[in-house]
Amino acid sequence: MTAKPLLLDELSHPQVKSLIARGMEMVMLPVGAVEQHSLHLPLNVDFLLAQEIARGVSALTGVPVLPAIPYGHSSNHRGFPGTYSLRPETFQKVIEEMCEWMHAEGFRRVLFVNGNLPNQFPLQNAIANCGARYPDMRMRAMSWWEINAELRTWFSTDESFGRCHANVAETSLMLHLRPDLVDMSKTYRMVGHGVRPFFHYPHAAVSRDGHQGDPSTATAAAGKHYFNLAVTSLAEQVTRALTETPPSLD
């Protein structure tokens, strides 16, 4: 257990070598996006949430965490200013090349802590390719809202048009972590609750100002509760993952 997160970028290269030599073969890499989050939230929501959850897990487990990759796949936000996206194949390639370096360093267990839903697909493609290239490497992509069932339910409780973005969950977490960046006076409930179109549409077609759900109901207290839940629940899973072996078929 460590009193604070183990930030890999704050170590010297002999310290990194020593860390791995002592048996630490797992590393976390937060990934997110720089994209619009409606009128009331900043562009950094997705990578900030992933980063802070990963750092919280590191503090509880001693597993090192790399600096977050802020840019992800966000092309569905085209039409709103303030979005800077990689193509899915570009983001996938970035992840594959990071795995190449992590494997060469000696890390054999990698957890990608994800804060942007569309990142899930290129992440899984990268894991598939790297798994074939490095059979001794274990990888997992975990979006923060998928950490446990309670978080999954909370994240989607106020969806509109089947989506959740800059909603009560993200807004509450930001009120807890960075209230100085949240403008609650600009929040309102987006129409479309319970309506699920057959096709996928860009955000500009299903949101007036860029959000889904009802961020006006967000509170810092809820953000603190669910942030702590995300950190403690994921830390428990990471602790088990440190020594996990392939299942027995006997």
XYZ file of C-alpha atoms in Angstrom:
250
model
C 0.000 0.000 0.000
C 1.236 3.506 -0.778
C 0.177 6.816 0.724
C 0.125 8.467 -2.685
C -0.035 7.306 -6.311
C 3.091 5.929 -7.922
C 3.504 8.169 -10.975
C 5.877 6.506 -13.397
C 6.873 9.776 -15.047
C 8.186 11.107 -11.726
C 10.712 8.272 -11.393
C 14.230 8.153 -12.791
C 15.043 5.386 -15.234
C 17.062 3.403 -12.603
C 14.011 3.578 -10.327
C 11.798 2.200 -13.092
C 14.268 -0.614 -13.698
C 14.397 -1.394 -9.975
C 10.603 -1.334 -9.683
C 10.243 -3.977 -12.386
C 13.184 -6.022 -11.048
C 11.431 -6.202 -7.667
C 8.472 -7.898 -9.343
C 6.072 -5.095 -10.317
C 4.958 -6.243 -13.754
C 1.693 -4.296 -13.958
C 1.127 -0.732 -15.161
C -1.930 1.454 -15.727
C -2.409 3.838 -18.654
C -5.358 6.283 -18.461
C -6.867 7.252 -21.816
C -9.513 9.843 -22.558
C -10.390 12.607 -24.983
C -10.211 16.338 -25.528
C -13.750 17.083 -26.619
C -16.706 19.364 -26.044
C -18.775 18.713 -22.942
C -21.675 21.105 -23.536
C -21.955 24.581 -22.011
C -21.131 23.710 -18.410
C -18.041 21.464 -18.495
C -14.487 21.845 -19.846
C -12.839 19.860 -22.627
C -10.680 17.775 -20.262
C -13.443 15.739 -18.569
C -12.698 12.353 -20.117
C -8.966 12.185 -19.566
C -9.172 13.914 -16.172
C -11.648 11.360 -14.795
C -9.618 8.423 -16.124
C -6.404 9.930 -14.761
C -7.746 10.634 -11.280
C -9.371 7.219 -10.904
C -6.149 5.504 -12.026
C -4.113 7.581 -9.600
C -6.494 6.715 -6.787
C -6.130 3.022 -7.610
C -2.352 3.402 -7.691
C -2.381 4.927 -4.202
C -4.255 1.886 -2.869
C -2.353 -0.811 -4.749
C 1.141 0.466 -5.517
C 0.649 -0.236 -9.221
C 2.394 2.506 -11.228
C 0.421 4.758 -13.528
C 1.645 6.432 -16.709
C 0.618 9.957 -17.732
C -2.803 9.986 -19.360
C -3.137 10.013 -23.122
C -5.504 12.974 -23.495
C -6.418 12.555 -27.158
C -8.797 9.795 -28.198
C -11.418 8.962 -30.813
C -14.121 11.657 -30.706
C -15.181 12.177 -34.312
C -18.887 11.963 -33.424
C -18.549 15.385 -31.747
C -17.805 17.109 -35.032
C -19.994 20.171 -35.359
C -19.206 21.543 -31.906
C -16.063 23.598 -31.309
C -13.485 22.324 -28.822
C -13.024 18.752 -30.014
C -9.600 17.418 -31.050
C -9.877 13.828 -32.203
C -7.683 11.059 -33.536
C -9.042 8.698 -36.160
C -9.855 5.305 -34.617
C -7.026 3.630 -36.545
C -4.585 6.321 -35.370
C -5.613 5.916 -31.743
C -5.367 2.134 -32.098
C -1.840 2.473 -33.476
C -0.831 4.715 -30.568
C -2.031 2.077 -28.097
C -0.225 -0.712 -29.960
C 3.029 1.215 -29.968
C 2.667 1.974 -26.256
C 2.205 -1.754 -25.634
C 5.371 -2.427 -27.610
C 7.348 -0.132 -25.321
C 5.705 -1.395 -22.132
C 6.448 -4.985 -23.096
C 10.073 -4.171 -23.906
C 10.375 -2.494 -20.502
C 9.243 -5.644 -18.725
C 5.593 -4.939 -17.969
C 3.396 -7.960 -18.606
C 0.039 -6.778 -17.221
C -1.532 -3.591 -18.561
C -4.757 -1.884 -17.537
C -6.121 0.880 -19.753
C -8.416 3.058 -17.624
C -10.758 4.645 -20.155
C -12.853 7.795 -19.885
C -14.263 8.109 -23.422
C -16.838 5.639 -24.718
C -15.775 5.540 -28.423
C -12.223 4.684 -27.320
C -13.476 1.221 -26.391
C -13.466 -0.056 -29.957
C -9.925 0.880 -31.060
C -8.704 -0.169 -27.605
C -10.109 -3.665 -28.090
C -8.615 -3.874 -31.578
C -5.225 -2.867 -30.199
C -5.475 -5.445 -27.425
C -6.321 -8.139 -29.980
C -3.289 -7.290 -32.113
C -0.914 -6.962 -29.161
C -2.192 -10.184 -27.620
C -1.230 -12.027 -30.784
C 2.153 -10.268 -30.918
C 2.982 -10.733 -27.217
C 1.423 -13.962 -25.919
C 2.866 -13.376 -22.439
C 1.138 -10.003 -22.057
C -2.167 -9.629 -20.219
C -4.252 -6.558 -21.100
C -7.600 -5.112 -20.080
C -9.463 -1.956 -21.081
C -11.816 -0.756 -18.332
C -14.090 2.246 -18.797
C -14.731 3.878 -15.429
C -18.517 3.448 -15.701
C -18.013 -0.297 -16.238
C -16.052 -0.864 -13.015
C -19.103 -2.312 -11.251
C -22.862 -2.644 -11.587
C -23.691 0.349 -9.374
C -21.584 2.669 -11.507
C -23.120 1.266 -14.715
C -26.622 1.987 -13.419
C -25.760 5.488 -12.216
C -24.000 6.459 -15.430
C -27.006 5.669 -17.613
C -29.834 6.747 -15.332
C -30.478 10.050 -17.134
C -29.676 9.111 -20.743
C -31.314 10.848 -23.682
C -31.570 9.301 -27.136
C -29.783 6.306 -25.606
C -26.640 8.293 -24.761
C -24.916 9.734 -21.714
C -22.550 12.668 -22.182
C -21.793 15.595 -19.876
C -24.694 14.172 -17.889
C -25.414 13.881 -14.166
C -22.577 11.390 -13.668
C -19.768 13.255 -15.411
C -20.950 16.564 -13.977
C -21.122 15.215 -10.415
C -17.619 13.755 -10.681
C -16.294 17.087 -11.963
C -18.068 18.945 -9.137
C -16.124 16.714 -6.750
C -12.752 16.876 -8.506
C -12.717 20.309 -10.172
C -15.708 22.423 -9.141
C -13.881 25.506 -10.410
C -14.374 24.215 -13.972
C -18.135 23.575 -13.715
C -20.835 26.167 -14.477
C -24.083 24.745 -13.100
C -26.029 27.837 -14.212
C -25.791 26.546 -17.792
C -27.159 23.052 -17.154
C -30.565 21.788 -18.246
C -32.320 18.511 -19.020
C -31.882 17.370 -22.609
C -34.932 15.948 -24.383
C -35.029 12.337 -25.597
C -35.102 10.333 -22.362
C -36.011 6.738 -23.218
C -35.875 7.372 -26.980
C -33.422 5.082 -28.764
C -32.922 5.703 -32.494
C -32.097 2.703 -34.650
C -29.100 4.393 -36.308
C -26.171 6.203 -34.756
C -26.191 9.983 -35.205
C -23.505 12.578 -34.485
C -23.954 14.536 -31.274
C -24.916 17.656 -33.199
C -28.008 15.795 -34.461
C -29.208 14.686 -31.016
C -28.168 17.556 -28.742
C -28.643 21.314 -28.936
C -25.554 22.218 -26.934
C -23.578 18.979 -26.750
C -24.846 17.027 -23.750
C -27.214 14.141 -23.121
C -29.110 13.535 -19.900
C -29.830 15.967 -17.064
C -26.679 17.524 -15.567
C -28.800 19.989 -13.565
C -29.319 17.277 -10.916
C -25.574 16.771 -10.345
C -24.048 17.252 -6.873
C -20.533 17.209 -5.478
C -21.670 14.764 -2.782
C -22.761 12.240 -5.411
C -19.510 12.807 -7.270
C -17.455 12.084 -4.155
C -19.433 8.934 -3.371
C -19.131 7.465 -6.857
C -15.520 8.523 -7.314
C -14.574 6.691 -4.115
C -16.642 3.712 -5.215
C -14.850 3.610 -8.577
C -11.415 3.794 -6.947
C -12.001 1.227 -4.212
C -13.831 -1.237 -6.455
C -11.205 -1.067 -9.199
C -8.388 -1.290 -6.629
C -9.865 -4.557 -5.347
C -9.933 -5.935 -8.894
C -6.396 -4.745 -9.622
C -5.101 -6.350 -6.416
C -6.469 -9.703 -7.586
C -5.181 -9.122 -11.124
C -1.615 -8.690 -9.837
C -1.384 -12.413 -9.116
C -4.060 -13.829 -11.413
C -3.118 -16.923 -13.403
C -4.945 -18.488 -16.355
C -7.976 -20.553 -15.286
C -7.482 -24.261 -14.732
C -9.277 -26.502 -17.217
C -9.111 -29.572 -14.994
